[in-house]
Amino acid sequence: MWSVPESADDRTDWPVSPPPPWPASVRATLWWHRSTPEAREHGPGGPIVPMTLAMMVDYLDSPVGPYREILASPVLRRGLIPAMAVPFIAVDSKPSVHGGREHWKLPKVLADFSGSVLGNFTAAGDGWKVETSALPRGPRLPIVGGLTFAQPGENGDLHRASARLRGRFRYARVTVDAEGPTLSRWLRSGAHHGIVITSGSMVTGPARTAR
């Protein structure tokens, strides 16, 4: 089971991007909440962790230049290390659209962004909009870790990759307003626990294929 929750861009003539690894300097706001009953409709089949994880990211530099991004995983794939399963991801960079689709099977589309990713931020696309307001609290602390995501391929295979991060973060309360035909059913509006990554260096590695 896997469905893209908002309208997708069917273009194929995207500017070609370099292969991974992709190093980048980033700032970001991440938040999470318990998955809604509808979230499973947009997630993968098989065992899951009923947790929704979402983020707004400002890539200050990357192999395709600076760009901004929103992505969300309605549920997590269960495993020794739970993995994001991402049907919803949008950027404001055409080469990044190519890179996401070609290298990691991420269904990137184009969107418009405004504001500060560490404060008040907006992402809007064809028929959807997400607004976030991050209120950091407490000290800046070091962070070393990463995220794993696993995306379905055309032949039933699975493409797994990891992004490794080193930087500094603060706890935050993140207020979210999500609008869209299906997005609002599983990306909950309201105030959620989260973090802001005030500065970070991230490297997204190549995907490996598994069945």
Coordinates of N, CA and C in Angstrom, one line a residue:
M1 N 0.8 -1.2 0.0 CA 0.0 0.0 0.0 C 0.9 1.2 0.0
W2 N 0.6 2.1 -1.0 CA 1.5 3.3 -1.0 C 0.7 4.3 -2.0
S3 N 0.5 5.5 -1.5 CA -0.2 6.5 -2.3 C 0.4 7.9 -2.0
V4 N 0.5 8.7 -3.1 CA 1.0 10.0 -2.9 C -0.2 10.9 -2.5
P5 N -0.1 11.6 -1.3 CA -1.2 12.2 -0.8 C -1.7 13.5 -1.5
E6 N -0.8 14.2 -2.2 CA -1.2 15.4 -2.9 C -0.8 15.2 -4.4
S7 N -1.2 16.2 -5.2 CA -0.9 16.1 -6.7 C 0.6 16.0 -7.0
A8 N 0.9 15.2 -7.9 CA 2.3 15.0 -8.3 C 2.6 15.7 -9.6
D9 N 3.9 16.0 -9.9 CA 4.3 16.6 -11.1 C 4.8 15.5 -12.0
D10 N 4.1 15.4 -13.2 CA 4.4 14.3 -14.1 C 5.6 14.7 -15.1
R11 N 6.2 15.9 -15.0 CA 7.3 16.2 -15.9 C 8.4 15.2 -15.7
T12 N 9.2 15.1 -16.8 CA 10.3 14.2 -16.8 C 11.6 14.9 -17.2
D13 N 11.5 16.2 -17.7 CA 12.6 16.9 -18.3 C 13.3 17.8 -17.2
W14 N 13.7 17.2 -16.1 CA 14.4 17.9 -15.0 C 15.8 18.0 -15.3
P15 N 16.5 19.2 -14.9 CA 17.9 19.3 -15.0 C 18.6 18.1 -14.3
V16 N 19.6 17.6 -14.9 CA 20.3 16.4 -14.3 C 21.2 16.8 -13.1
S17 N 21.1 16.0 -12.1 CA 21.9 16.3 -10.8 C 23.0 15.3 -10.7
P18 N 24.0 15.6 -9.9 CA 25.1 14.7 -9.7 C 24.7 13.6 -8.7
P19 N 25.4 12.4 -8.8 CA 25.0 11.3 -8.0 C 25.5 11.5 -6.5
P20 N 24.9 10.8 -5.6 CA 25.3 10.9 -4.2 C 26.7 10.3 -4.0
P21 N 27.3 10.7 -2.9 CA 26.8 11.4 -1.7 C 26.6 12.9 -1.9
W22 N 25.6 13.4 -1.2 CA 25.3 14.8 -1.3 C 25.6 15.5 0.1
P23 N 26.7 16.2 0.2 CA 27.0 16.9 1.4 C 26.2 18.3 1.4
A24 N 25.9 18.8 2.6 CA 25.1 20.0 2.6 C 25.2 20.7 4.0
S25 N 25.2 22.0 4.1 CA 25.0 22.7 5.3 C 23.5 23.0 5.4
V26 N 23.0 22.8 6.6 CA 21.5 22.9 6.8 C 21.1 23.6 8.1
R27 N 19.9 24.1 8.0 CA 19.1 24.5 9.2 C 17.7 23.9 9.0
A28 N 17.1 23.5 10.1 CA 15.8 22.8 9.9 C 14.9 22.8 11.1
T29 N 13.6 22.6 10.9 CA 12.7 22.4 12.0 C 12.0 21.0 11.8
L30 N 12.1 20.2 12.8 CA 11.5 18.9 12.7 C 10.4 18.8 13.8
W31 N 9.3 18.0 13.5 CA 8.3 17.8 14.5 C 7.7 16.4 14.3
W32 N 7.0 15.9 15.3 CA 6.4 14.6 15.2 C 5.2 14.5 16.1
H33 N 4.3 13.5 15.7 CA 3.1 13.3 16.5 C 2.6 11.9 16.2
R34 N 1.7 11.4 17.0 CA 1.2 10.0 16.8 C 0.4 10.1 15.5
S35 N 0.5 9.0 14.7 CA -0.2 9.0 13.4 C -1.7 9.0 13.6
T36 N -2.4 9.6 12.7 CA -3.9 9.6 12.6 C -4.3 8.2 12.0
P37 N -5.6 7.8 12.2 CA -6.0 6.6 11.5 C -5.9 6.6 10.0
E38 N -6.0 7.8 9.4 CA -5.8 7.9 7.9 C -4.4 7.8 7.5
A39 N -3.4 8.0 8.4 CA -2.0 8.0 7.9 C -1.6 6.7 7.3
R40 N -2.2 5.6 7.8 CA -1.8 4.3 7.2 C -2.2 4.1 5.7
E41 N -3.2 4.9 5.3 CA -3.6 4.8 3.9 C -2.5 5.4 3.0
H42 N -1.6 6.2 3.5 CA -0.5 6.8 2.7 C 0.8 6.3 3.0
G43 N 0.9 5.2 3.8 CA 2.2 4.7 4.2 C 2.4 3.3 3.5
P44 N 3.5 2.7 3.8 CA 3.8 1.4 3.2 C 3.0 0.2 3.8
G45 N 3.0 -0.9 3.1 CA 2.5 -2.1 3.7 C 3.5 -2.7 4.7
G46 N 3.0 -3.7 5.4 CA 3.8 -4.3 6.4 C 3.8 -3.7 7.7
P47 N 4.7 -4.1 8.7 CA 4.7 -3.6 10.0 C 5.1 -2.1 10.0
I48 N 4.5 -1.3 10.9 CA 4.8 0.1 11.0 C 4.9 0.5 12.4
V49 N 5.5 1.7 12.6 CA 5.5 2.4 13.8 C 4.5 3.6 13.6
P50 N 3.4 3.7 14.4 CA 2.4 4.7 14.2 C 2.8 6.1 14.6
M51 N 3.9 6.6 14.0 CA 4.4 7.9 14.3 C 4.6 8.7 13.0
T52 N 4.1 9.9 13.0 CA 4.3 10.8 11.8 C 5.5 11.7 12.1
L53 N 6.4 11.8 11.2 CA 7.6 12.7 11.3 C 7.7 13.6 10.1
A54 N 7.8 14.9 10.4 CA 7.9 15.9 9.3 C 9.0 16.9 9.6
M55 N 9.4 17.6 8.5 CA 10.4 18.6 8.7 C 10.4 19.6 7.5
M56 N 10.9 20.8 7.9 CA 11.2 21.9 6.9 C 12.7 22.0 7.0
V57 N 13.3 22.1 5.8 CA 14.8 22.1 5.7 C 15.2 23.2 4.8
D58 N 16.2 24.0 5.3 CA 16.9 25.0 4.5 C 18.3 24.5 4.2
Y59 N 18.5 24.1 2.9 CA 19.8 23.7 2.5 C 20.6 24.9 2.1
L60 N 21.6 25.3 2.9 CA 22.4 26.5 2.6 C 23.3 26.3 1.4
D61 N 23.7 25.1 1.2 CA 24.5 24.7 0.1 C 24.4 23.2 -0.1
S62 N 24.6 22.8 -1.4 CA 24.5 21.4 -1.7 C 25.1 21.2 -3.1
P63 N 25.2 20.0 -3.6 CA 25.7 19.8 -4.9 C 24.8 20.4 -6.0
V64 N 23.6 20.8 -5.7 CA 22.7 21.4 -6.7 C 22.4 22.9 -6.2
G65 N 23.2 23.4 -5.3 CA 23.0 24.8 -4.8 C 22.1 24.8 -3.7
P66 N 21.8 26.0 -3.2 CA 20.9 26.2 -2.0 C 19.4 25.9 -2.5
Y67 N 18.7 25.3 -1.6 CA 17.2 25.1 -1.8 C 16.5 24.8 -0.5
R68 N 15.2 24.9 -0.6 CA 14.4 24.6 0.6 C 13.5 23.4 0.4
E69 N 13.0 22.8 1.5 CA 12.3 21.5 1.3 C 11.4 21.3 2.5
I70 N 10.3 20.6 2.2 CA 9.4 20.1 3.2 C 9.2 18.6 2.9
L71 N 9.2 17.8 3.9 CA 8.9 16.4 3.7 C 8.2 15.8 4.9
A72 N 7.5 14.7 4.7 CA 6.8 14.1 5.8 C 6.6 12.6 5.6
S73 N 6.7 11.9 6.6 CA 6.4 10.4 6.6 C 5.2 10.1 7.5
P74 N 4.1 9.7 6.9 CA 2.8 9.5 7.7 C 3.0 8.5 8.8
V75 N 3.8 7.4 8.5 CA 4.1 6.4 9.5 C 5.6 6.0 9.2
L76 N 6.2 5.3 10.1 CA 7.5 4.8 9.9 C 7.5 3.3 9.7
R77 N 8.5 2.8 8.8 CA 8.6 1.4 8.6 C 9.3 0.8 9.9
R78 N 8.7 -0.3 10.4 CA 9.2 -0.9 11.6 C 10.5 -1.7 11.2
G79 N 11.5 -1.6 12.1 CA 12.7 -2.3 11.9 C 13.6 -2.0 13.1
L80 N 14.9 -2.6 13.1 CA 15.8 -2.3 14.1 C 16.1 -0.8 14.3
I81 N 16.1 -0.2 13.1 CA 16.1 1.3 13.0 C 14.9 1.7 12.2
P82 N 13.9 2.2 12.8 CA 12.7 2.6 12.0 C 13.1 3.6 10.9
A83 N 12.5 3.4 9.7 CA 12.8 4.2 8.5 C 11.6 5.0 8.1
M84 N 11.9 6.2 7.7 CA 10.9 7.1 7.1 C 10.4 6.4 5.8
A85 N 9.1 6.6 5.5 CA 8.5 6.2 4.2 C 7.8 7.5 3.7
V86 N 8.4 8.1 2.7 CA 8.1 9.5 2.3 C 7.3 9.6 1.0
P87 N 6.0 9.7 1.1 CA 5.2 10.0 -0.1 C 5.0 11.5 -0.4
F88 N 5.4 12.3 0.5 CA 5.1 13.8 0.4 C 6.4 14.5 0.6
I89 N 7.0 15.1 -0.5 CA 8.2 15.9 -0.4 C 8.2 16.9 -1.5
A90 N 8.5 18.2 -1.2 CA 8.5 19.2 -2.2 C 9.7 20.1 -1.9
V91 N 10.3 20.7 -3.0 CA 11.4 21.6 -3.0 C 11.2 22.8 -3.9
D92 N 12.2 23.7 -3.8 CA 12.1 24.9 -4.8 C 13.3 24.8 -5.7
S93 N 13.8 23.6 -6.1 CA 14.9 23.5 -6.9 C 14.7 22.4 -7.9
K94 N 14.7 22.7 -9.2 CA 14.5 21.7 -10.3 C 15.5 20.6 -10.3
P95 N 16.9 20.9 -10.1 CA 17.8 19.8 -10.0 C 17.6 18.9 -8.8
S96 N 17.1 19.5 -7.7 CA 16.8 18.7 -6.5 C 15.7 17.7 -6.8
V97 N 14.7 18.1 -7.6 CA 13.6 17.2 -8.0 C 14.2 16.0 -8.7
H98 N 15.1 16.3 -9.7 CA 15.7 15.2 -10.4 C 16.5 14.3 -9.4
G99 N 17.3 14.9 -8.6 CA 18.1 14.1 -7.6 C 17.3 13.2 -6.7
G100 N 16.2 13.8 -6.2 CA 15.3 12.9 -5.3 C 14.7 11.8 -6.0
R101 N 14.2 12.0 -7.2 CA 13.6 10.9 -8.0 C 14.5 9.9 -8.5
E102 N 15.7 10.4 -9.0 CA 16.6 9.5 -9.7 C 17.5 8.7 -8.7
H103 N 17.9 9.3 -7.6 CA 18.9 8.7 -6.8 C 18.3 8.0 -5.6
W104 N 17.1 8.5 -5.1 CA 16.5 7.9 -3.9 C 15.1 7.5 -4.0
K105 N 14.5 7.6 -5.2 CA 13.0 7.3 -5.4 C 12.1 8.2 -4.5
L106 N 12.5 9.4 -4.2 CA 11.7 10.3 -3.5 C 10.9 11.1 -4.5
P107 N 9.5 11.1 -4.3 CA 8.6 11.7 -5.3 C 8.6 13.3 -5.2
K108 N 9.7 13.9 -5.4 CA 9.8 15.4 -5.2 C 8.9 16.1 -6.2
V109 N 8.3 17.2 -5.8 CA 7.6 18.1 -6.7 C 8.1 19.5 -6.3
L110 N 7.7 20.5 -7.1 CA 8.1 21.9 -6.9 C 7.1 22.6 -6.0
A111 N 7.6 23.5 -5.2 CA 6.7 24.3 -4.3 C 7.3 25.7 -4.1
D112 N 6.6 26.6 -3.5 CA 7.0 27.9 -3.1 C 7.2 27.9 -1.6
F113 N 8.3 28.6 -1.2 CA 8.6 28.7 0.2 C 8.8 30.2 0.6
S114 N 8.5 30.5 1.9 CA 8.8 31.9 2.4 C 9.0 31.8 3.9
G115 N 9.7 32.8 4.4 CA 9.9 32.9 5.8 C 11.3 32.3 6.2
S116 N 11.4 32.2 7.5 CA 12.6 31.6 8.1 C 12.3 30.2 8.7
V117 N 13.1 29.2 8.3 CA 12.8 27.8 8.6 C 12.9 27.6 10.2
L118 N 13.6 28.5 10.9 CA 13.8 28.4 12.3 C 12.7 29.2 13.1
G119 N 11.8 29.9 12.3 CA 10.8 30.7 13.0 C 9.5 30.5 12.3
N120 N 9.0 31.4 11.5 CA 7.7 31.3 10.8 C 8.0 31.0 9.4
F121 N 7.5 29.9 8.9 CA 7.8 29.4 7.6 C 6.6 28.8 6.9
T122 N 6.6 29.0 5.5 CA 5.4 28.5 4.7 C 5.9 27.8 3.5
A123 N 5.3 26.6 3.2 CA 5.5 25.9 2.0 C 4.2 25.7 1.3
A124 N 4.1 26.0 0.0 CA 2.8 25.9 -0.6 C 3.0 25.3 -2.0
G125 N 2.1 24.4 -2.4 CA 2.1 23.8 -3.8 C 0.8 23.8 -4.4
D126 N 0.5 22.9 -5.3 CA -0.7 22.8 -6.1 C -1.8 22.3 -5.2
G127 N -2.6 23.2 -4.6 CA -3.7 22.7 -3.7 C -3.4 22.4 -2.3
W128 N -2.2 22.7 -1.8 CA -1.8 22.4 -0.5 C -0.9 23.5 0.1
K129 N -0.9 23.6 1.4 CA -0.1 24.6 2.1 C 0.2 24.1 3.5
V130 N 1.5 24.3 4.0 CA 1.8 24.0 5.3 C 2.6 25.2 5.9
E131 N 2.1 25.7 7.1 CA 2.7 26.8 7.8 C 3.2 26.3 9.1
T132 N 4.4 26.6 9.5 CA 5.0 26.3 10.7 C 5.5 27.5 11.5
S133 N 5.4 27.4 12.8 CA 5.9 28.5 13.7 C 6.7 27.8 14.8
A134 N 8.0 27.9 14.8 CA 8.8 27.2 15.8 C 9.2 28.1 16.9
L135 N 9.0 27.7 18.1 CA 9.4 28.4 19.3 C 10.4 27.6 20.1
P136 N 11.7 27.9 19.8 CA 12.8 27.2 20.5 C 12.8 27.5 22.0
R137 N 13.2 26.5 22.8 CA 13.3 26.6 24.2 C 14.6 25.9 24.7
G138 N 15.2 26.5 25.7 CA 16.4 25.8 26.3 C 17.6 26.1 25.5
P139 N 18.7 25.5 26.0 CA 20.1 25.7 25.4 C 20.3 25.0 24.0
R140 N 21.3 25.5 23.3 CA 21.7 24.8 22.1 C 22.6 23.7 22.6
L141 N 22.3 22.5 22.0 CA 23.1 21.3 22.4 C 23.6 20.6 21.1
P142 N 24.7 19.8 21.3 CA 25.2 19.1 20.1 C 24.3 18.0 19.7
I143 N 24.3 17.7 18.4 CA 23.6 16.6 17.9 C 24.4 15.8 16.9
V144 N 24.5 14.5 17.0 CA 25.1 13.6 16.0 C 24.2 12.5 15.8
G145 N 23.8 12.2 14.6 CA 22.9 11.1 14.3 C 22.5 11.1 12.8
G146 N 21.4 10.6 12.6 CA 21.0 10.5 11.2 C 19.5 10.0 11.1
L147 N 19.1 10.0 9.8 CA 17.8 9.5 9.5 C 17.9 8.5 8.4
T148 N 17.1 7.5 8.4 CA 17.0 6.5 7.4 C 15.6 6.5 6.7
F149 N 15.6 6.4 5.4 CA 14.4 6.4 4.6 C 14.4 5.2 3.6
A150 N 13.3 4.6 3.4 CA 13.2 3.5 2.5 C 12.0 3.7 1.6
Q151 N 12.3 3.8 0.3 CA 11.3 4.1 -0.8 C 11.1 2.9 -1.7
P152 N 9.8 2.7 -2.1 CA 9.5 1.6 -3.0 C 10.0 1.9 -4.4
G153 N 10.5 0.9 -5.1 CA 10.8 1.0 -6.5 C 9.7 0.5 -7.5
E154 N 10.0 0.5 -8.7 CA 9.0 0.2 -9.7 C 8.7 -1.3 -9.7
N155 N 9.6 -2.2 -9.3 CA 9.5 -3.6 -9.4 C 9.3 -4.3 -8.0
G156 N 8.8 -3.5 -7.0 CA 8.5 -4.1 -5.7 C 9.8 -4.1 -4.8
D157 N 10.9 -3.6 -5.3 CA 12.1 -3.5 -4.5 C 12.0 -2.3 -3.6
L158 N 13.0 -2.2 -2.7 CA 13.0 -1.1 -1.7 C 14.4 -0.5 -1.7
H159 N 14.4 0.9 -1.8 CA 15.6 1.6 -1.9 C 15.8 2.3 -0.5
R160 N 16.9 1.9 0.2 CA 17.1 2.4 1.5 C 18.4 3.3 1.5
A161 N 18.3 4.4 2.2 CA 19.4 5.4 2.2 C 19.4 6.1 3.6
S162 N 20.5 6.7 4.0 CA 20.6 7.4 5.2 C 21.3 8.7 5.0
A163 N 20.8 9.7 5.9 CA 21.4 11.0 5.9 C 22.0 11.1 7.3
R164 N 23.3 11.4 7.3 CA 24.1 11.6 8.6 C 24.2 13.1 8.9
L165 N 24.0 13.5 10.2 CA 23.9 14.9 10.6 C 24.8 15.1 11.8
R166 N 25.5 16.2 11.7 CA 26.3 16.7 12.9 C 26.1 18.2 13.0
G167 N 25.7 18.7 14.2 CA 25.5 20.1 14.4 C 25.0 20.4 15.7
R168 N 24.1 21.4 15.8 CA 23.6 21.9 17.1 C 22.1 22.1 17.0
F169 N 21.4 21.8 18.1 CA 19.9 21.9 18.1 C 19.4 22.4 19.4
R170 N 18.1 22.8 19.3 CA 17.3 23.2 20.5 C 16.0 22.5 20.5
Y171 N 15.4 22.2 21.6 CA 14.1 21.7 21.7 C 13.1 22.9 21.3
A172 N 12.0 22.5 20.7 CA 11.1 23.5 20.2 C 9.6 23.0 20.3
R173 N 8.7 23.9 20.5 CA 7.3 23.7 20.3 C 7.0 24.2 18.9
V174 N 6.4 23.3 18.0 CA 6.2 23.7 16.6 C 4.7 23.7 16.4
T175 N 4.2 24.9 16.1 CA 2.8 25.0 15.7 C 2.6 24.9 14.2
V176 N 1.7 24.0 13.8 CA 1.6 23.6 12.4 C 0.1 23.9 11.9
D177 N 0.0 24.4 10.7 CA -1.3 24.5 10.0 C -1.1 23.9 8.7
A178 N -1.8 22.7 8.5 CA -1.6 22.0 7.2 C -3.0 21.9 6.5
E179 N -2.9 22.3 5.2 CA -4.1 22.3 4.4 C -3.9 21.5 3.1
G180 N -4.9 20.8 2.6 CA -4.7 20.0 1.4 C -5.8 18.9 1.3
P181 N -6.1 18.4 0.2 CA -7.1 17.4 0.0 C -7.0 16.2 0.9
T182 N -5.8 15.7 1.1 CA -5.5 14.6 2.0 C -4.5 14.9 3.1
L183 N -3.7 15.9 2.8 CA -2.6 16.2 3.7 C -3.1 16.5 5.1
S184 N -4.2 17.3 5.2 CA -4.7 17.7 6.5 C -5.3 16.5 7.3
R185 N -5.5 15.3 6.7 CA -6.0 14.2 7.3 C -5.0 13.4 8.1
W186 N -3.7 13.6 7.7 CA -2.7 12.8 8.5 C -1.5 13.7 9.0
L187 N -1.3 14.9 8.5 CA -0.4 15.8 9.0 C -1.1 16.8 9.9
R188 N -1.1 16.5 11.2 CA -2.0 17.2 12.2 C -1.6 18.6 12.3
S189 N -2.6 19.5 12.3 CA -2.4 20.9 12.7 C -2.4 21.0 14.2
G190 N -1.8 22.0 14.7 CA -1.7 22.2 16.2 C -0.3 22.3 16.6
A191 N -0.1 22.3 17.9 CA 1.3 22.4 18.5 C 1.8 21.0 18.8
H192 N 3.1 20.8 18.4 CA 3.7 19.5 18.6 C 5.2 19.7 19.1
H193 N 5.7 18.6 19.7 CA 7.1 18.5 20.1 C 7.9 18.5 18.9
G194 N 9.1 19.2 19.0 CA 10.0 19.2 17.9 C 11.4 19.7 18.3
I195 N 12.2 19.9 17.3 CA 13.5 20.5 17.5 C 13.8 21.4 16.3
V196 N 14.7 22.4 16.6 CA 15.2 23.2 15.5 C 16.7 22.9 15.4
I197 N 17.2 22.6 14.2 CA 18.6 22.4 14.0 C 19.2 23.8 13.6
T198 N 19.9 24.4 14.5 CA 20.3 25.8 14.3 C 21.5 25.9 13.3
S199 N 22.3 24.8 13.3 CA 23.4 24.7 12.3 C 23.7 23.2 12.2
G200 N 24.0 22.8 11.0 CA 24.4 21.4 10.8 C 25.1 21.1 9.5
S201 N 25.8 20.0 9.5 CA 26.4 19.5 8.3 C 25.8 18.1 8.1
M202 N 25.3 17.9 6.9 CA 24.6 16.6 6.6 C 25.1 16.0 5.3
V203 N 25.2 14.7 5.3 CA 25.6 14.0 4.1 C 24.6 12.9 3.8
T204 N 23.9 12.9 2.7 CA 23.0 11.9 2.3 C 23.7 10.9 1.3
G205 N 23.8 9.7 1.7 CA 24.5 8.7 1.0 C 23.6 8.0 -0.1
P206 N 24.3 7.2 -0.9 CA 23.5 6.5 -2.0 C 22.5 5.5 -1.4
A207 N 21.5 5.2 -2.2 CA 20.5 4.2 -1.8 C 21.0 2.8 -2.2
R208 N 20.7 1.8 -1.4 CA 20.9 0.4 -1.7 C 19.6 -0.3 -1.9
T209 N 19.6 -1.2 -2.7 CA 18.3 -1.9 -3.1 C 18.2 -3.2 -2.4
A210 N 17.0 -3.4 -1.9 CA 16.7 -4.7 -1.2 C 15.3 -5.1 -1.6
R211 N 15.0 -6.4 -1.5 CA 13.7 -6.9 -1.8 C 13.0 -7.4 -0.5

